[in-house]
Structures are given as C-alpha cells and as structure tokens.
CSV table of C-alpha atoms in Angstrom, one decimal:
chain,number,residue,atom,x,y,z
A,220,UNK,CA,23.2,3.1,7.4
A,221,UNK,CA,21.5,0.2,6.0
A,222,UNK,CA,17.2,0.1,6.2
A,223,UNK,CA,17.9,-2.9,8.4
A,224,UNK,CA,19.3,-1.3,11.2
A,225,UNK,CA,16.1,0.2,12.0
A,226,UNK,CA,15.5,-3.5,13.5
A,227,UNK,CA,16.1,-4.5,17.1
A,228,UNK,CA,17.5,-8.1,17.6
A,229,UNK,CA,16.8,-9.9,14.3
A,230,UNK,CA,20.0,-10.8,12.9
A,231,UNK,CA,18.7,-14.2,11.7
A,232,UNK,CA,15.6,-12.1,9.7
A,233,UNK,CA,18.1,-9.5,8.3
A,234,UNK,CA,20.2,-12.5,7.0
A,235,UNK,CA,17.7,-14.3,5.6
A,236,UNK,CA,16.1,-11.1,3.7
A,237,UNK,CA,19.7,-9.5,2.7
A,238,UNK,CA,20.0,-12.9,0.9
A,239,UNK,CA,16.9,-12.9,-0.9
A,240,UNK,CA,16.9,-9.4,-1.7
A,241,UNK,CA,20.6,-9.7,-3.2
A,242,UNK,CA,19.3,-13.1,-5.4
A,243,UNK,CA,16.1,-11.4,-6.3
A,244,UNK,CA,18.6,-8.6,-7.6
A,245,UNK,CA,20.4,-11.1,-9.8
A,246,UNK,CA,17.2,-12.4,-11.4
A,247,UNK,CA,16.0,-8.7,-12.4
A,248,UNK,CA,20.1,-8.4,-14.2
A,249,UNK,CA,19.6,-12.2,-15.5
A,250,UNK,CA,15.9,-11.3,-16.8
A,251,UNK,CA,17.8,-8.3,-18.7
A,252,UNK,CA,20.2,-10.0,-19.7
A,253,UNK,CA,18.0,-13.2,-21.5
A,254,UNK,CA,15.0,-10.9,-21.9
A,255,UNK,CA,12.9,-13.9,-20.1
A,256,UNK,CA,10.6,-13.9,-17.4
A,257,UNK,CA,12.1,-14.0,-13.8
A,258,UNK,CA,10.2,-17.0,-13.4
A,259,UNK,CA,11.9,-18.7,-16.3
A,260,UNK,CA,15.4,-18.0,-14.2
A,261,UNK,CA,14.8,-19.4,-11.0
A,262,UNK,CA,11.9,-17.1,-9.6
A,263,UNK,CA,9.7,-20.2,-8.0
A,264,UNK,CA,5.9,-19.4,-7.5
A,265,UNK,CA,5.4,-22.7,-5.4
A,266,UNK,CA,7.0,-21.3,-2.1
A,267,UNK,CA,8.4,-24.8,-0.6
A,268,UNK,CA,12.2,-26.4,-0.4
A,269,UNK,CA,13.6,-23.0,-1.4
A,270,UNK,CA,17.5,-22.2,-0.6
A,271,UNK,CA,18.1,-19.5,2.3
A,272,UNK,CA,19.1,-17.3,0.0
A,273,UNK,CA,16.5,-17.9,-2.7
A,274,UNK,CA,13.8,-15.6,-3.8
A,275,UNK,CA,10.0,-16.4,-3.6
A,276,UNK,CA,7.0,-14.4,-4.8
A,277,UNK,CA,4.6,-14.3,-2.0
A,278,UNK,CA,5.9,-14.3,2.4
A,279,UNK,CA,4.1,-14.5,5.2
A,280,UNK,CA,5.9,-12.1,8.2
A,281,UNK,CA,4.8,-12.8,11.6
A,282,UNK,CA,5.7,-12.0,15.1
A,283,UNK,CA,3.8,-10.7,18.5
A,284,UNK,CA,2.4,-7.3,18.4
A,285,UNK,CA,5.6,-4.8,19.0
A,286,UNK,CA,8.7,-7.2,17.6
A,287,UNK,CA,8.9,-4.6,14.2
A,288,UNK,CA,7.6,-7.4,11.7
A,289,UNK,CA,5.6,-4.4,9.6
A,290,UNK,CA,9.0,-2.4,9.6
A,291,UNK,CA,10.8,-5.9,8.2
A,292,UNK,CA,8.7,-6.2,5.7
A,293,UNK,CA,9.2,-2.0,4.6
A,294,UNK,CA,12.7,-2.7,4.8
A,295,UNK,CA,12.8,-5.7,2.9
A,296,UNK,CA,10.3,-4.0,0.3
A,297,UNK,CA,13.4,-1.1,0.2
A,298,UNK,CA,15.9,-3.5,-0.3
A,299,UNK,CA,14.3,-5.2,-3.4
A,300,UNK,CA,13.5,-1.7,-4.8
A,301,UNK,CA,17.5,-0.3,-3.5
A,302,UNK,CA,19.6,0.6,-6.7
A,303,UNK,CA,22.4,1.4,-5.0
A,304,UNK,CA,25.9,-0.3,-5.6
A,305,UNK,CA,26.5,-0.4,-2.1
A,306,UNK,CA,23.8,-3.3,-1.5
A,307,UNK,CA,20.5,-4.2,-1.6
A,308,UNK,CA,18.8,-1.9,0.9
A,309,UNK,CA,21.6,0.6,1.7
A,310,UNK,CA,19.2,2.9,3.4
A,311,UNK,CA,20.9,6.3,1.7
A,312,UNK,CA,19.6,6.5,-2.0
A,313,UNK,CA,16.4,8.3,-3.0
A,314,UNK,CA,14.5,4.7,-3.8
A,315,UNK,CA,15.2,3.2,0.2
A,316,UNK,CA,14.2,6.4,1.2
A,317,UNK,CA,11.1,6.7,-0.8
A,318,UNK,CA,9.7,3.1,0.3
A,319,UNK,CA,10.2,3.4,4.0
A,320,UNK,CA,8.4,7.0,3.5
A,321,UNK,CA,5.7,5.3,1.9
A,322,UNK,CA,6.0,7.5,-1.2
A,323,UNK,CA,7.5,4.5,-3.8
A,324,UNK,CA,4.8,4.1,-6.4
A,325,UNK,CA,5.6,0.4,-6.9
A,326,UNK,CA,5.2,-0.3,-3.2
A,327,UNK,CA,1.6,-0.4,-1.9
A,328,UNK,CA,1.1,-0.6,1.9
A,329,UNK,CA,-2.8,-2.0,2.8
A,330,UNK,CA,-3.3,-1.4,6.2
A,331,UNK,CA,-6.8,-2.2,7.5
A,332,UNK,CA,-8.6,0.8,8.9
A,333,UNK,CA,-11.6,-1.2,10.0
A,334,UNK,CA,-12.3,-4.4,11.6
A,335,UNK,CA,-11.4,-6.4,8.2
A,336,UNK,CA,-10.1,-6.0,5.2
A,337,UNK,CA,-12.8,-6.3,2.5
A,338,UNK,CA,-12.6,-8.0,-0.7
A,339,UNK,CA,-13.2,-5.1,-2.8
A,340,UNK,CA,-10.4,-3.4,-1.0
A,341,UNK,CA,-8.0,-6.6,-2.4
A,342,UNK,CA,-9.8,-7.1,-5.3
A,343,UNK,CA,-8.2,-3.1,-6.3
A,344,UNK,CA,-5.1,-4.2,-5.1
A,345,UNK,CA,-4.8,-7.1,-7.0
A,346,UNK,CA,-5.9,-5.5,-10.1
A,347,UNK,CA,-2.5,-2.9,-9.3
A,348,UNK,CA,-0.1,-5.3,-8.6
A,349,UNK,CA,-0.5,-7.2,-11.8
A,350,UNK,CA,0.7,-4.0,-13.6
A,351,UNK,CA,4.1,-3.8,-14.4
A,352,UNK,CA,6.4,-1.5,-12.1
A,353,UNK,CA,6.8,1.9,-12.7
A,354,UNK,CA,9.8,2.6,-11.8
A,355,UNK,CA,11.1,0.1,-9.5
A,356,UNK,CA,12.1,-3.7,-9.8
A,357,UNK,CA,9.5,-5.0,-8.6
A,358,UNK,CA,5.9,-4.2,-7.5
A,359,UNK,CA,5.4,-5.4,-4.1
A,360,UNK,CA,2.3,-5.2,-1.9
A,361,UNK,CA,2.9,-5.3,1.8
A,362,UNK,CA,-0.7,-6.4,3.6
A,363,UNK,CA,-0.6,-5.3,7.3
A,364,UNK,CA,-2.7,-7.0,9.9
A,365,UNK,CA,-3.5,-9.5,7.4
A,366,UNK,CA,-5.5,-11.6,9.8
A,367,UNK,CA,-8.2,-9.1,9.3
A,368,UNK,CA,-9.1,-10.2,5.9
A,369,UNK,CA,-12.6,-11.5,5.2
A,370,UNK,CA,-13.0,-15.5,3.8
A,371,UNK,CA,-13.9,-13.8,0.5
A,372,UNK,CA,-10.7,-11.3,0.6
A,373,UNK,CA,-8.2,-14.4,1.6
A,374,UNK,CA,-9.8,-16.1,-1.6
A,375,UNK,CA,-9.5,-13.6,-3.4
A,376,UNK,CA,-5.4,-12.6,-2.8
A,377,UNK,CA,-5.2,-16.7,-2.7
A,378,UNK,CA,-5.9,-16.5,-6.6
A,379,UNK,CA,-3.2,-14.0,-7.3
A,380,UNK,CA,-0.7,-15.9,-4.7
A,381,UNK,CA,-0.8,-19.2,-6.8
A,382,UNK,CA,-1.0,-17.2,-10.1
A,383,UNK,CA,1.0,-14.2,-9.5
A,384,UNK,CA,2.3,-11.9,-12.0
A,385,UNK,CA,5.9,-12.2,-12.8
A,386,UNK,CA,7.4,-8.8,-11.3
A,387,UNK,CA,5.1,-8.9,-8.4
A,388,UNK,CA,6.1,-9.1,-4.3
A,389,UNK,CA,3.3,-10.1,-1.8
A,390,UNK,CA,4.4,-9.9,2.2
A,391,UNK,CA,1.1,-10.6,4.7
A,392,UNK,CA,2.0,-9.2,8.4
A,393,UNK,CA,0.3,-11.1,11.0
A,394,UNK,CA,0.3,-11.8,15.2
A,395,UNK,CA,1.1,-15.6,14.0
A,396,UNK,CA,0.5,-18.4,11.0
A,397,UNK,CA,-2.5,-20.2,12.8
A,398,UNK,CA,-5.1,-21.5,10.3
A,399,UNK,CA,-7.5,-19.2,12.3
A,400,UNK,CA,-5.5,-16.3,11.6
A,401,UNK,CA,-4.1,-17.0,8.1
A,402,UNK,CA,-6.5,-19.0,5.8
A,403,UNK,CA,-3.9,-22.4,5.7
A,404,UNK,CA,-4.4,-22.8,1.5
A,405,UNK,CA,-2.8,-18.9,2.0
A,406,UNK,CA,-0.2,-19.4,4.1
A,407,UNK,CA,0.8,-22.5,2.5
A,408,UNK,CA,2.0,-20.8,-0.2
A,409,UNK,CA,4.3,-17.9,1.5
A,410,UNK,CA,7.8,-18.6,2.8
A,411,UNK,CA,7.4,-17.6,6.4
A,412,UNK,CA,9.7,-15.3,8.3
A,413,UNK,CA,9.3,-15.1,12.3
A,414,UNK,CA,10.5,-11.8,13.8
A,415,UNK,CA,10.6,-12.6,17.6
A,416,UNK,CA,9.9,-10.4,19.9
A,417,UNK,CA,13.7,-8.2,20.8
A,418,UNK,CA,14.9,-7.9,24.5
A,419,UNK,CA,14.7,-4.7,26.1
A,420,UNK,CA,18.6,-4.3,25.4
A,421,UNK,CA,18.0,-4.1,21.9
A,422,UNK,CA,15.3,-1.8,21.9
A,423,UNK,CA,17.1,0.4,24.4
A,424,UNK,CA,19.5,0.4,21.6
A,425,UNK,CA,17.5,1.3,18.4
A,426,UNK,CA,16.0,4.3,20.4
A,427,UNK,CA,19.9,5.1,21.6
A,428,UNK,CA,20.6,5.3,17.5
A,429,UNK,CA,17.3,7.5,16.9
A,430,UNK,CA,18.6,10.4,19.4
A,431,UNK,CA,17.2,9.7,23.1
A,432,UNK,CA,18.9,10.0,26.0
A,433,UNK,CA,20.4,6.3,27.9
A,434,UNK,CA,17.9,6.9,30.3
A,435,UNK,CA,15.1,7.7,28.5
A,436,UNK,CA,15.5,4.7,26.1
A,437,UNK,CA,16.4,2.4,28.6
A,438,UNK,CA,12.6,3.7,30.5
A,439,UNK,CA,10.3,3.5,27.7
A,440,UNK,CA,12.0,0.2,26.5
A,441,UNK,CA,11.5,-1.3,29.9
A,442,UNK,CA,7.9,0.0,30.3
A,443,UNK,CA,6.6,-0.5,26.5
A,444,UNK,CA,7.2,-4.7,27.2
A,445,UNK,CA,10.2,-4.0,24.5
A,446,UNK,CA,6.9,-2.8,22.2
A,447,UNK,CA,9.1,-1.1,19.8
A,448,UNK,CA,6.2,1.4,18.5
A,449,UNK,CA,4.6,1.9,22.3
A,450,UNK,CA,8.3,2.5,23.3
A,451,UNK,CA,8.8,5.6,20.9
A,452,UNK,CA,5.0,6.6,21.8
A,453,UNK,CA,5.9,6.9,25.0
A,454,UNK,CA,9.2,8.6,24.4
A,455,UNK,CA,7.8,11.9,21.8
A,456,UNK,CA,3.7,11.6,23.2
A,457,UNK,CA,3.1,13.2,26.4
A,458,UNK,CA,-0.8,12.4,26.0
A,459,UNK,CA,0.9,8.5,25.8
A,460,UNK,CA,2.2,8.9,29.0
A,461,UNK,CA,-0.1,10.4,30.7
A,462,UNK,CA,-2.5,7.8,29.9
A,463,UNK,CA,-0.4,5.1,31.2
A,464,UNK,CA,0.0,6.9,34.3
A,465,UNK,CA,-4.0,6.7,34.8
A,466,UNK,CA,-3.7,3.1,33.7
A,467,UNK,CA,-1.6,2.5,36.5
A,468,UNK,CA,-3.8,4.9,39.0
A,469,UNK,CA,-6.8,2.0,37.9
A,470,UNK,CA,-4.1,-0.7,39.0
A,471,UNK,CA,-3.9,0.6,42.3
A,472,UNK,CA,-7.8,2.0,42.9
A,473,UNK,CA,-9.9,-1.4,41.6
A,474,UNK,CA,-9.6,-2.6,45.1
A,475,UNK,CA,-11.9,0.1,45.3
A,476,UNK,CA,-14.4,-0.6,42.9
A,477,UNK,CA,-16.3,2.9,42.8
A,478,UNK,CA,-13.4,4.9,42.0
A,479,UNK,CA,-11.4,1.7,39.7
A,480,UNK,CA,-14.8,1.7,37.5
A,481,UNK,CA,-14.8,5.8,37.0
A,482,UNK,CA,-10.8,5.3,36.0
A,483,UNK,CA,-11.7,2.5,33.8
A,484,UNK,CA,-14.3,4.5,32.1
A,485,UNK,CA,-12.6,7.4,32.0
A,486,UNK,CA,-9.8,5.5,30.4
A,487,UNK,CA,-12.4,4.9,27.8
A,488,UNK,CA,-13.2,7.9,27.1
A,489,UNK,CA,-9.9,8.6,26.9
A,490,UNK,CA,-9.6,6.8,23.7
A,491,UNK,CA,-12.4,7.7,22.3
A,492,UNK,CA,-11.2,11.2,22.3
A,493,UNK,CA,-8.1,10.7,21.1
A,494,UNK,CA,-9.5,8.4,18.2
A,495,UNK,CA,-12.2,11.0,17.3
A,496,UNK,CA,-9.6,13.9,17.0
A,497,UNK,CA,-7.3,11.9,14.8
A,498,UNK,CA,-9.8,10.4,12.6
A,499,UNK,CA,-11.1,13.8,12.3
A,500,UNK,CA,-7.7,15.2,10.8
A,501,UNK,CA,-7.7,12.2,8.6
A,502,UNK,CA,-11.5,12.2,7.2
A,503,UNK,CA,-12.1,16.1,6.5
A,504,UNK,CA,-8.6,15.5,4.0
A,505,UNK,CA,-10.1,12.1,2.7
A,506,UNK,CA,-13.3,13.9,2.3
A,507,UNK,CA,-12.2,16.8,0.5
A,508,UNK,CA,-10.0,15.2,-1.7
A,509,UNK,CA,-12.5,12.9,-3.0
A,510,UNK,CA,-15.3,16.0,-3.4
A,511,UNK,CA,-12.7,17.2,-5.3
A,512,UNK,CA,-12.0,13.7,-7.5
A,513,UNK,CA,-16.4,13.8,-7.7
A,514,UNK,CA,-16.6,17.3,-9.5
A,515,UNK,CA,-16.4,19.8,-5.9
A,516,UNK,CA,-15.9,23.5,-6.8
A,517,UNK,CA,-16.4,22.6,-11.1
A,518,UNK,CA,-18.1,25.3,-12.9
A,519,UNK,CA,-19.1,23.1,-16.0
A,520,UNK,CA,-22.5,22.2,-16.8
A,521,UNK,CA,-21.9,18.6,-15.4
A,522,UNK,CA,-20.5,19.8,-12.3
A,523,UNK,CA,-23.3,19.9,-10.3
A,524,UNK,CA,-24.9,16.7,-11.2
A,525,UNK,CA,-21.9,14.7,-10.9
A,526,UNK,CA,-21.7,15.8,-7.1
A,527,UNK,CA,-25.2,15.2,-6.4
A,528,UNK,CA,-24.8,11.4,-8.1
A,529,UNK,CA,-21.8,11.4,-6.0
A,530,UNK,CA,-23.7,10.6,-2.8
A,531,UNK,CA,-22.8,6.9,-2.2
A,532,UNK,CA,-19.6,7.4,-2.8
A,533,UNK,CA,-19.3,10.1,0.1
A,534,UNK,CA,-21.4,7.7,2.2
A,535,UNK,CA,-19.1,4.9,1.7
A,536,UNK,CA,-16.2,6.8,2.4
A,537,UNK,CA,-18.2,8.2,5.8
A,538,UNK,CA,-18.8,4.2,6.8
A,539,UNK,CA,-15.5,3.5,6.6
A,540,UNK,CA,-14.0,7.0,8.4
A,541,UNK,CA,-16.4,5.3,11.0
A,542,UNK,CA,-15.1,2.0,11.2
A,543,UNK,CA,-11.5,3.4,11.2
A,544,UNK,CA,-12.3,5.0,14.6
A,545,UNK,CA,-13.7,2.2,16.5
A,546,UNK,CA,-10.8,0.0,15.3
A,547,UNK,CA,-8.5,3.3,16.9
A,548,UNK,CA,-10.1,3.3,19.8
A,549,UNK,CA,-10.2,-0.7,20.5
A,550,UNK,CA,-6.7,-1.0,19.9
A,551,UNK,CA,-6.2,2.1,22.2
A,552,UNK,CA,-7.9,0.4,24.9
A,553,UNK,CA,-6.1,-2.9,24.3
A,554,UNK,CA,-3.4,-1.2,24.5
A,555,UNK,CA,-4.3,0.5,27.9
A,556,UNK,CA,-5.6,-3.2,29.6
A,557,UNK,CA,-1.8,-4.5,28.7
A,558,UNK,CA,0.0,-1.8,30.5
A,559,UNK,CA,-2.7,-3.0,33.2
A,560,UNK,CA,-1.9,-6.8,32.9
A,561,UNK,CA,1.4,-6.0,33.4
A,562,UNK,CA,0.4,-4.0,36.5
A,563,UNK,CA,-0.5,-6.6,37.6
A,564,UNK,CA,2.2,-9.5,36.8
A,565,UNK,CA,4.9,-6.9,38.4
A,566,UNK,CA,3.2,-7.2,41.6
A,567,UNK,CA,2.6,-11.6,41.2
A,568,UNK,CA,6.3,-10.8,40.4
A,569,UNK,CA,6.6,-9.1,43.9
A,570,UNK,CA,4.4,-11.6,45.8
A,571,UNK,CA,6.2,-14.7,44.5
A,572,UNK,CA,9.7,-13.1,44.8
A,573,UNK,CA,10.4,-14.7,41.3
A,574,UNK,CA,13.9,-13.1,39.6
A,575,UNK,CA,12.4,-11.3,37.0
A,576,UNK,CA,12.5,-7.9,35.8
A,577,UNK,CA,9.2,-5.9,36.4
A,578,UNK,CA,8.1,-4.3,33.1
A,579,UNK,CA,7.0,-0.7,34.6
A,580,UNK,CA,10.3,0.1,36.9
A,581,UNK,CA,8.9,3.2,37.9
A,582,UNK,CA,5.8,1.4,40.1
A,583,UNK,CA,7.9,-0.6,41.9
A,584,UNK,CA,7.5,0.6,45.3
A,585,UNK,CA,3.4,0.5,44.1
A,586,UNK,CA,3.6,-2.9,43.0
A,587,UNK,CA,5.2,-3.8,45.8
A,588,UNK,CA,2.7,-2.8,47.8
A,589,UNK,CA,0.5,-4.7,45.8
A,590,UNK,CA,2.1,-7.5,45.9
A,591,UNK,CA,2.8,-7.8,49.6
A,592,UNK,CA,-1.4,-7.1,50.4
A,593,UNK,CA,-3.0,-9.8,48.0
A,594,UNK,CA,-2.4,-13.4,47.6
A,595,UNK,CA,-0.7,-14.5,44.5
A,596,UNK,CA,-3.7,-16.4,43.5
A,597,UNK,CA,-5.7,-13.0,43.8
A,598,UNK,CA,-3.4,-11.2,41.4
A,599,UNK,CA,-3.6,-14.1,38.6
A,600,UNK,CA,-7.4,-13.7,39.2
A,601,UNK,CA,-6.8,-10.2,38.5
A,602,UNK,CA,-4.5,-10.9,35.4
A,603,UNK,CA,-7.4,-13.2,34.2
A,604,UNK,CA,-10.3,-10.4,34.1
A,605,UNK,CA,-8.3,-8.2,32.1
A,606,UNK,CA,-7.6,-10.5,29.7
A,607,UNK,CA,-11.0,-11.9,29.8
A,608,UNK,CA,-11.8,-7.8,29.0
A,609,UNK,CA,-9.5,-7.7,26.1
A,610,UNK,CA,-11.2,-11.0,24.8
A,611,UNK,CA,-14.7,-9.6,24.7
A,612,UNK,CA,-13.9,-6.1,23.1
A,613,UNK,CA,-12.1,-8.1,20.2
A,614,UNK,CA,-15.7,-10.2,20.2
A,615,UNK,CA,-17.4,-6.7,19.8
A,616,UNK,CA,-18.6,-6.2,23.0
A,617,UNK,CA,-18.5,-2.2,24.0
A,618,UNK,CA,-15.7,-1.3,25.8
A,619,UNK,CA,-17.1,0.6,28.6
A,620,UNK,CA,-19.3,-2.6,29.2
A,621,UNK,CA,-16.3,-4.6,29.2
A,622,UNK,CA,-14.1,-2.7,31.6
A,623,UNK,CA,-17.0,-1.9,34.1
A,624,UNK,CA,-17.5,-6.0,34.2
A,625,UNK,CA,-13.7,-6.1,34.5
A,626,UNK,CA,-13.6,-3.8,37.5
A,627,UNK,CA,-15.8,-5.7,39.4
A,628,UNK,CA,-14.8,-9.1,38.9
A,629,UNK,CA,-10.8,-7.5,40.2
A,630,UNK,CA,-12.7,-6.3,42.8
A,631,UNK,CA,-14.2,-9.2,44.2
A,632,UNK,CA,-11.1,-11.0,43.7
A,633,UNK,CA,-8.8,-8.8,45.6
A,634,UNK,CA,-11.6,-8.3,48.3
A,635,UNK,CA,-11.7,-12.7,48.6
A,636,UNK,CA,-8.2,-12.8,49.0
A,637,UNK,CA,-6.0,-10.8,51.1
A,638,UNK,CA,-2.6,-11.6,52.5
C-alpha cells in the first residue's frame, strides 16, 4: 500500500508528486555517482518552466480546509525519504513509516500553535534545515498553516527559499496562494500543487479502506462536507458528535433567541473545555520536559541556580501553551459555525427545491421544516450572520461576543421573514 493511497480523489497530485519524487531519486544516485551537488544535475532553485516530472526545492501545497493538502505533503515528504525498491513512497519500509509518524529526523513538521508563526520559530528552522540529512535523502521542512507567518517570518524563510541549501525540501500548506495569504515574492518561488477538495464518494472510500463500516463512512463523509479530518473525528470522537448535535439543536432554537443565545454560548464553552483539557495534557509534558532540559531534579552545585535563571524561559513556554489554546478553541468554534452554515444551506436547499444533496442527511426532516417556515431570503440572511461571526472571531473578536451578536441578528431575520 503506497503513502498515497491515504488520499481521497487526487490522482492528478499523486501523479505529479510520484514523478517528482522518482526524478528527485535519480539526482540523489546521479549526485553519488559524480560526487556533485544536486543542483549541478538538474536540481533548479528558480521554481519556473519546470517538466511535470521535474524536481524543485521549495512548493507551495494548497487547497480548502479538509481536501488532505497537509497529508500530501507527509506523503510526498515519505516518498522522497522511501528507500525501498518498490518505489518512491511504497508506504511499507521503516523510513515511509517513520515520516508519516512524524518520527523521521530529517523531516520537520512546523505547525503553528498560536495565531502566527514567529520569526524566531523559522529563524531555528532554517538554521536545521541547512544541515545536511541524517539519515535520509533529503531534509525537508513541511510548514503547515503557512498563512500564519508574520512579515518578518515570510522574510525570513524567503531568504532560505532563493538561497536554499542543496539537500533541502521546503513544502508551505495553505487555504490558497493569494498575495494576502502567501507573501507573492514567497510564493513566486514554489511550484504550486492544488489539492481540490474530494467528493463525498471518495472520502466514503478512504474511511471504507481504514476499517468503518459502508454506513458509517458514507455518514460522516456526507455530514463532515467531505472534511477528510472532521469526517474521522466524527467517526472515533463521541464528544465530536455530540457537539454537532447541539450545533444543530442552535439551528433549530435561534428563532428563539433566549434559548439559541444559551446554545450558542454553551457551544462556547464547549470549546473552551475541550481546548483547556487538551492543552493541559500537552503543556504539563512540555513543561516538564523542559524543567528537566533547565537543570529540574540536579543535585550539582549549579543546579539550583540554573532553574531559578531559568524563569523566562518557563514564561515563554507558558505564553505560548496560552496562545496554543485560544487558537484550539477558535478553530473549534469555526468549526461548530460551519456545521451551522450548512444547517442552514440544507434548509435554502429545502426552500428552493434545488437538486442538491444536503450535507447533514440525518436533519432532513428538521431542515425541512426549516425550510418550508422561512423565506429563502431569510435563510441566506441567516447563512450571512454566521459567516459574518466566523469573520470577526478570525479578527480577534471574543467568541461568546461574536455568537451572542450572531444569534440575534438570525433572530431578527427569521422573525422579518416568514413563509
């Protein structure tokens, strides 16, 4: 089983990356073989008018939220590292398995755990992947969410991107190549691989080949939006599904705008909780680990007073355990106001008659309902507050402020227009 079968619906992206992983495997055996650089045999740093099956030092991976273009780049990151015979990326030997567990020491994985990433955070990584690799090929650095880096973090990676060291792999993840997003000096100098968002087939599919039941794929592909993480959330996570249920419960009670604004809060809290548990499991190892790295539990004479110089470290480290949570709970909440903008386009979906699958197929008698007591232009009103909710928490507004606001202007809407 190759790593790229853990894709849904990209056979144009496996292509393209099975290509470039098998040429980027004949430059490592022609550098061998000519003890030259890989950029003296064919390995461009310019990133333009390259061959499909070409290899290129820095890519740019995007796609919506949910279409797998993280896992991509894991997998391609496996097939450049693969040793096997078989292929680049064969999915069976100890190296594929190693990268896509994120235990390959020549494959970092930044993933923001804050708002941003920070330029001393790429500034280290930088530093790392100009070393030579290890053990692998190549060293590759695979930047998540990399629309979250700071001006001074883009410039910073942009240096290494048009200078980059001869053994060295960057692949940015982002929602999409917009100049807002992705710095356009940055992204001009990646070769850029769209992963589209897979139908619900597909995803039913993947989840099929990971052990669930026909049913219970086809469900949680249908009500994830074919999200391919929310759909195997929804599958092992009772506490996931329970929380879209009360998501759905808001759908139906903001006509009543007491109750919808105590769901909406509650949904909130919800997060919150969840976030503050997790991150809790996360920061006490974090924490001790790096007591430990300071001098924690040392008996020598230094001991002592290297802890008690360690103290901005430990507060730095606290900052950003505290960051990490409010990024968890903001995306837990955006998370939440999709499945309720959904809600809400099954029932427009009802109202109009328009032949089109719903997303949540086990509401459709509720959506129905919805759809057949407010006017169409009601329920776009509707579609539009929750958006307009997801807008403001992503502008730092507090959540709870944002939904409450939310709740009301649904309210009014659905009180102005009736069937």
């Amino acid at each position: 089983m190759s790593v790229f079968d853990r894709l849904a619906g990209q056979e144009d992206v496996v292509a393209q990356l099975q290509a470039a992983a098998a040429a980027a495997r004949q430059m490592v055996a022609d550098t061998a073989e000519n003890t030259s650089s890989p950029a003296e045999n064919g390995y461009s740093g310019d990133g333009d008018g390259l061959a499909r099956a070409k290899m290129t030092h820095a890519w740019l991976f995007t796609g919506p939220p949910g279409s797998g273009r993280s896992i991509s780049a894991r997998c391609f990151a496996a097939a450049l590292q693969c040793e096997s015979a078989q292929g680049p990326g064969c999915g069976e030997c100890e190296v594929c398995r190693a990268v896509m567990e994120d235990r390959h020491p020549d494959v970092t994985v930044v993933r923001p755990e804050g708002l941003t990433i920070s330029v001393k955070e790429i500034r280290g990584i930088v530093a790392r992947a100009s070393t030579f690799p290890a053990t692998g090929r190549w060293q590759v650095v695979i930047i998540e969410d990399a629309d979250r880096l700071t001006e001074q973090a883009g410039n910073a990676l942009l240096k290494a991107v048009e200078e980059p060291p001869s053994h060295t792999v960057f692949i940015l993840c982002a929602p999409s190549d917009d100049p807002q997003d992705i710095m356009l000096t940055l992204r001009s100098r990646t070769r850029h691989i769209y992963v589209r968002m897979p139908t619900t087939e597909a995803v039913a599919q993947l989840l099929e080949r990971d052990g669930a039941s026909q049913e219970q794929a086809r469900w949680s592909a249908a009500v994830s939006g074919a999200h391919i993480g929310r759909a195997r959330a929804l599958l092992n996570s009772e506490d996931a599904r329970n929380r879209r249920r009360r998501v759905l419960e808001l759908g139906q009670a903001t006509a009543q705008p007491g109750r919808g604004y105590d769901l909406a809060v509650q949904m909130v809290q919800d997060a919150r909780a969840a976030a503050a548990a997790t991150n809790k499991v996360l920061s006490e190892g974090e924490t001790e680990e790096l007591r430990t790295a300071l001098g924690a539990g040392g008996t020598g004479k230094g001991a002592a007073g290297a802890l008690r110089g360690s103290a901005g470290a430990l507060k730095e480290l606290a900052d950003a355990q505290k960051r990490r949570e409010t990024r968890m709970v903001r995306d837990s909440v955006d998370l939440s106001l999709t499945d309720l903008a959904t809600f809400y386009r099954d029932a427009l979906v009802q109202a109009t008659g328009a032949r089109v699958q719903p997303v949540h197929v086990d509401a459709r008698r509720v959506t129905a309902t919805m759809g057949q007591t407010f006017s169409s232009e009601a329920l776009l009103r509707c579609i539009d507050a929750v958006m307009a909710a997801r807008v403001e928490i992503g502008q730092n507004v507090k959540p709870e402020v944002a939904v409450g606001g939310m709740v009301a202007r649904i309210s009014m809407a659905l009180a102005a227009s009736p069937r």
